[in-house]
Amino acid sequence: MPTLLVIDDEPAIRHAFQRAFRDDGVTVRTATTAAEGLAEFTRERPDVVVLDVHLPDATGLATFRQVRAIDARIPVILVTGHGTTDLAIEAMKEGAYEYLLKPLELPDLRQLIDRAVQSSRLMRTPAAMPEVEATPVAGDVLLGRCPAMQEVYKAVGRVAGQNVMALVLGESGTGKELVARAIYQHSRRATKPFLAINCAAIPEPLLESELFGHEKGAFTGADRKRIGKFEQCQGGTIFLDEVGEMAPLTQAKMLRLIQEQRFERLGGTETVQTDVRLVAATNADLEKMVEDGRFRRDLYFRLNVFTIKLPPLRERGDDVGLLVDYYLKRFGHELGKPVAEVAPDAAAALRAYPWPGNVRELQSVLKQSVLRMSGSALLADFLPEHVLHPAGLPPTAVAVTNGVGGAFDWDQFVGGRISANSENLYAEALERMEREVLVRVLKHTDGNQLQAARILGITRGSLRNKIRLLGISIARSVWSDDDHGDA
């Protein structure tokens, strides 16, 4: 549950925040003086701070600087009355997240706090790579053992400590933001701010203002000066997602910023000097966009200093199983519904599905399935219909690889086990024979377990237990764990 610290000497303001977030799952702490607020901040380390610029025992700017000195990653929102706007703008230049004018508007307040909480989470929630470092109890993980993901981990390690641009490429949902956060958290700027901007989510006319700020009167509706993200994030890291969506004018301004770390606010003439590291990402083919004249060639070369390519989930093989296990444990804990096991037919369906939405879609499907689950086992019945029967894919057809479907070489099997000094050959041979029979019958019935149980002369429940114990998987093909080795 996120925590909001409100430091304001006006009872009405403190009460307004408590009332506004009473039912939103946000814990609101309050303080009436700078000293009391700093003590609470040090003790609690809230997700977001709301700070009045005039307090009985200190000016807001002095208190703001003390907060930043303790932890510069926690967003600070200034509350100001008319006549103190210049002070708030000065704080924005030094890294304040935003400022609010009194009287406070509830809808704007909710949206702003929500964005600040998300920003705080991105900076402070670990983005761990379990294959190369210890995994935190609470955090987001880049999980995978396939060769392509191993290259991603190595790339993050190579570039994180360098003060250079990084371009992350990959389809939607592959984890580009996680990679950007991992780069930030392993960099020399890890104690400074991290701001994420989705270029596709901000209307084109407003994106330039969001990034570079604007002067009062720069355009219709610009009733006050605004500090942009590149000025606000001094010394930190900015993650620009969907960078291919930038308009040509914004691209030109970005090019100058990258080259010189300087820019002008929209409608202004003052040159602003900044110091930010840029991590960009896109799911678009930037090279093709350059050839089509939709993206500046010189900007592409500036962004493409170091590229990290994330593979789609459908190309990651056994990583699907790792991700399923991890997220089922996580969601089971979060939702109070522990998952003891995954039924073989559910595991097979999850492995066979092509995951066009990648890891993000997998997370959504697993959370839905855990919510629908009764008991402690995830059955295929709890999976969404589109996962069980993907559109455009052929109906279940059973095909078997390796020893099943052709003549199994018993001489080689027995000879190999004797050479290995087996002391349990009889049981091993029976298990192998049982697996052979079950897989061949399931192939004959196109994976229909009810028909297979009838042919075998056993109950369907007994068949399901044997399928689980013998490591047989059923999807658009039937296979056993032996067919895939240990990879």
PDB file of N, CA and C in Angstrom, residues 188-221:
ATOM      1  N   ARG A 188      25.751   4.687 -12.188  1.00  0.00           N
ATOM      2  CA  ARG A 188      26.272   5.646 -11.210  1.00  0.00           C
ATOM      3  C   ARG A 188      25.215   6.683 -10.838  1.00  0.00           C
ATOM      4  N   ARG A 189      24.125   6.713 -11.584  1.00  0.00           N
ATOM      5  CA  ARG A 189      23.045   7.673 -11.316  1.00  0.00           C
ATOM      6  C   ARG A 189      21.900   7.048 -10.512  1.00  0.00           C
ATOM      7  N   ALA A 190      22.140   5.892  -9.900  1.00  0.00           N
ATOM      8  CA  ALA A 190      21.069   5.156  -9.232  1.00  0.00           C
ATOM      9  C   ALA A 190      20.454   5.900  -8.058  1.00  0.00           C
ATOM     10  N   THR A 191      21.170   6.875  -7.485  1.00  0.00           N
ATOM     11  CA  THR A 191      20.616   7.642  -6.361  1.00  0.00           C
ATOM     12  C   THR A 191      19.896   8.905  -6.825  1.00  0.00           C
ATOM     13  N   LYS A 192      19.898   9.138  -8.124  1.00  0.00           N
ATOM     14  CA  LYS A 192      19.237  10.301  -8.708  1.00  0.00           C
ATOM     15  C   LYS A 192      17.888   9.886  -9.299  1.00  0.00           C
ATOM     16  N   PRO A 193      17.085  10.850  -9.766  1.00  0.00           N
ATOM     17  CA  PRO A 193      15.746  10.513 -10.257  1.00  0.00           C
ATOM     18  C   PRO A 193      15.757   9.651 -11.527  1.00  0.00           C
ATOM     19  N   PHE A 194      14.673   8.913 -11.692  1.00  0.00           N
ATOM     20  CA  PHE A 194      14.389   8.155 -12.913  1.00  0.00           C
ATOM     21  C   PHE A 194      12.969   8.493 -13.329  1.00  0.00           C
ATOM     22  N   LEU A 195      12.798   9.029 -14.529  1.00  0.00           N
ATOM     23  CA  LEU A 195      11.476   9.392 -15.028  1.00  0.00           C
ATOM     24  C   LEU A 195      11.202   8.651 -16.318  1.00  0.00           C
ATOM     25  N   ALA A 196      10.005   8.062 -16.411  1.00  0.00           N
ATOM     26  CA  ALA A 196       9.606   7.325 -17.612  1.00  0.00           C
ATOM     27  C   ALA A 196       8.519   8.104 -18.339  1.00  0.00           C
ATOM     28  N   ILE A 197       8.701   8.295 -19.636  1.00  0.00           N
ATOM     29  CA  ILE A 197       7.715   8.994 -20.464  1.00  0.00           C
ATOM     30  C   ILE A 197       7.360   8.109 -21.650  1.00  0.00           C
ATOM     31  N   ASN A 198       6.074   7.847 -21.845  1.00  0.00           N
ATOM     32  CA  ASN A 198       5.610   7.091 -23.004  1.00  0.00           C
ATOM     33  C   ASN A 198       5.215   8.079 -24.090  1.00  0.00           C
ATOM     34  N   CYS A 199       6.020   8.179 -25.125  1.00  0.00           N
ATOM     35  CA  CYS A 199       5.784   9.174 -26.176  1.00  0.00           C
ATOM     36  C   CYS A 199       4.477   8.921 -26.917  1.00  0.00           C
ATOM     37  N   ALA A 200       4.027   7.664 -26.958  1.00  0.00           N
ATOM     38  CA  ALA A 200       2.796   7.347 -27.670  1.00  0.00           C
ATOM     39  C   ALA A 200       1.556   7.705 -26.860  1.00  0.00           C
ATOM     40  N   ALA A 201       1.708   7.878 -25.539  1.00  0.00           N
ATOM     41  CA  ALA A 201       0.554   8.130 -24.672  1.00  0.00           C
ATOM     42  C   ALA A 201       0.269   9.617 -24.489  1.00  0.00           C
ATOM     43  N   ILE A 202       1.165  10.467 -24.952  1.00  0.00           N
ATOM     44  CA  ILE A 202       0.997  11.920 -24.785  1.00  0.00           C
ATOM     45  C   ILE A 202       0.679  12.526 -26.143  1.00  0.00           C
ATOM     46  N   PRO A 203      -0.401  13.290 -26.279  1.00  0.00           N
ATOM     47  CA  PRO A 203      -0.733  13.918 -27.567  1.00  0.00           C
ATOM     48  C   PRO A 203       0.454  14.701 -28.115  1.00  0.00           C
ATOM     49  N   GLU A 204       0.616  14.634 -29.423  1.00  0.00           N
ATOM     50  CA  GLU A 204       1.779  15.239 -30.072  1.00  0.00           C
ATOM     51  C   GLU A 204       2.018  16.702 -29.687  1.00  0.00           C
ATOM     52  N   PRO A 205       0.978  17.560 -29.630  1.00  0.00           N
ATOM     53  CA  PRO A 205       1.234  18.962 -29.273  1.00  0.00           C
ATOM     54  C   PRO A 205       1.748  19.148 -27.850  1.00  0.00           C
ATOM     55  N   LEU A 206       1.461  18.180 -26.956  1.00  0.00           N
ATOM     56  CA  LEU A 206       1.839  18.329 -25.553  1.00  0.00           C
ATOM     57  C   LEU A 206       3.172  17.665 -25.213  1.00  0.00           C
ATOM     58  N   LEU A 207       3.660  16.777 -26.103  1.00  0.00           N
ATOM     59  CA  LEU A 207       4.877  16.033 -25.789  1.00  0.00           C
ATOM     60  C   LEU A 207       6.085  16.948 -25.652  1.00  0.00           C
ATOM     61  N   GLU A 208       6.211  17.931 -26.554  1.00  0.00           N
ATOM     62  CA  GLU A 208       7.339  18.855 -26.476  1.00  0.00           C
ATOM     63  C   GLU A 208       7.331  19.617 -25.160  1.00  0.00           C
ATOM     64  N   SER A 209       6.138  20.050 -24.725  1.00  0.00           N
ATOM     65  CA  SER A 209       6.022  20.762 -23.453  1.00  0.00           C
ATOM     66  C   SER A 209       6.365  19.839 -22.286  1.00  0.00           C
ATOM     67  N   GLU A 210       5.930  18.584 -22.356  1.00  0.00           N
ATOM     68  CA  GLU A 210       6.209  17.615 -21.291  1.00  0.00           C
ATOM     69  C   GLU A 210       7.712  17.396 -21.134  1.00  0.00           C
ATOM     70  N   LEU A 211       8.414  17.320 -22.255  1.00  0.00           N
ATOM     71  CA  LEU A 211       9.843  17.034 -22.219  1.00  0.00           C
ATOM     72  C   LEU A 211      10.679  18.267 -21.906  1.00  0.00           C
ATOM     73  N   PHE A 212      10.360  19.394 -22.551  1.00  0.00           N
ATOM     74  CA  PHE A 212      11.227  20.572 -22.471  1.00  0.00           C
ATOM     75  C   PHE A 212      10.630  21.726 -21.668  1.00  0.00           C
ATOM     76  N   GLY A 213       9.341  21.624 -21.292  1.00  0.00           N
ATOM     77  CA  GLY A 213       8.708  22.703 -20.556  1.00  0.00           C
ATOM     78  C   GLY A 213       8.240  23.827 -21.480  1.00  0.00           C
ATOM     79  N   HIS A 214       7.575  24.816 -20.897  1.00  0.00           N
ATOM     80  CA  HIS A 214       7.125  25.959 -21.692  1.00  0.00           C
ATOM     81  C   HIS A 214       7.060  27.213 -20.824  1.00  0.00           C
ATOM     82  N   GLU A 215       7.073  28.353 -21.497  1.00  0.00           N
ATOM     83  CA  GLU A 215       6.920  29.629 -20.825  1.00  0.00           C
ATOM     84  C   GLU A 215       5.443  29.996 -20.779  1.00  0.00           C
ATOM     85  N   LYS A 216       5.094  30.864 -19.856  1.00  0.00           N
ATOM     86  CA  LYS A 216       3.729  31.351 -19.773  1.00  0.00           C
ATOM     87  C   LYS A 216       3.346  32.050 -21.080  1.00  0.00           C
ATOM     88  N   GLY A 217       2.178  31.690 -21.621  1.00  0.00           N
ATOM     89  CA  GLY A 217       1.704  32.288 -22.865  1.00  0.00           C
ATOM     90  C   GLY A 217       2.281  31.655 -24.112  1.00  0.00           C
ATOM     91  N   ALA A 218       3.032  30.539 -23.982  1.00  0.00           N
ATOM     92  CA  ALA A 218       3.649  29.899 -25.152  1.00  0.00           C
ATOM     93  C   ALA A 218       2.609  29.378 -26.130  1.00  0.00           C
ATOM     94  N   PHE A 219       1.443  29.001 -25.622  1.00  0.00           N
ATOM     95  CA  PHE A 219       0.350  28.522 -26.465  1.00  0.00           C
ATOM     96  C   PHE A 219      -0.942  28.731 -25.701  1.00  0.00           C
ATOM     97  N   THR A 220      -2.054  28.541 -26.371  1.00  0.00           N
ATOM     98  CA  THR A 220      -3.359  28.707 -25.727  1.00  0.00           C
ATOM     99  C   THR A 220      -3.490  27.742 -24.560  1.00  0.00           C
ATOM    100  N   GLY A 221      -3.790  28.271 -23.398  1.00  0.00           N
ATOM    101  CA  GLY A 221      -3.917  27.439 -22.201  1.00  0.00           C
ATOM    102  C   GLY A 221      -2.665  27.405 -21.348  1.00  0.00           C
TER     103      GLY A 221
END
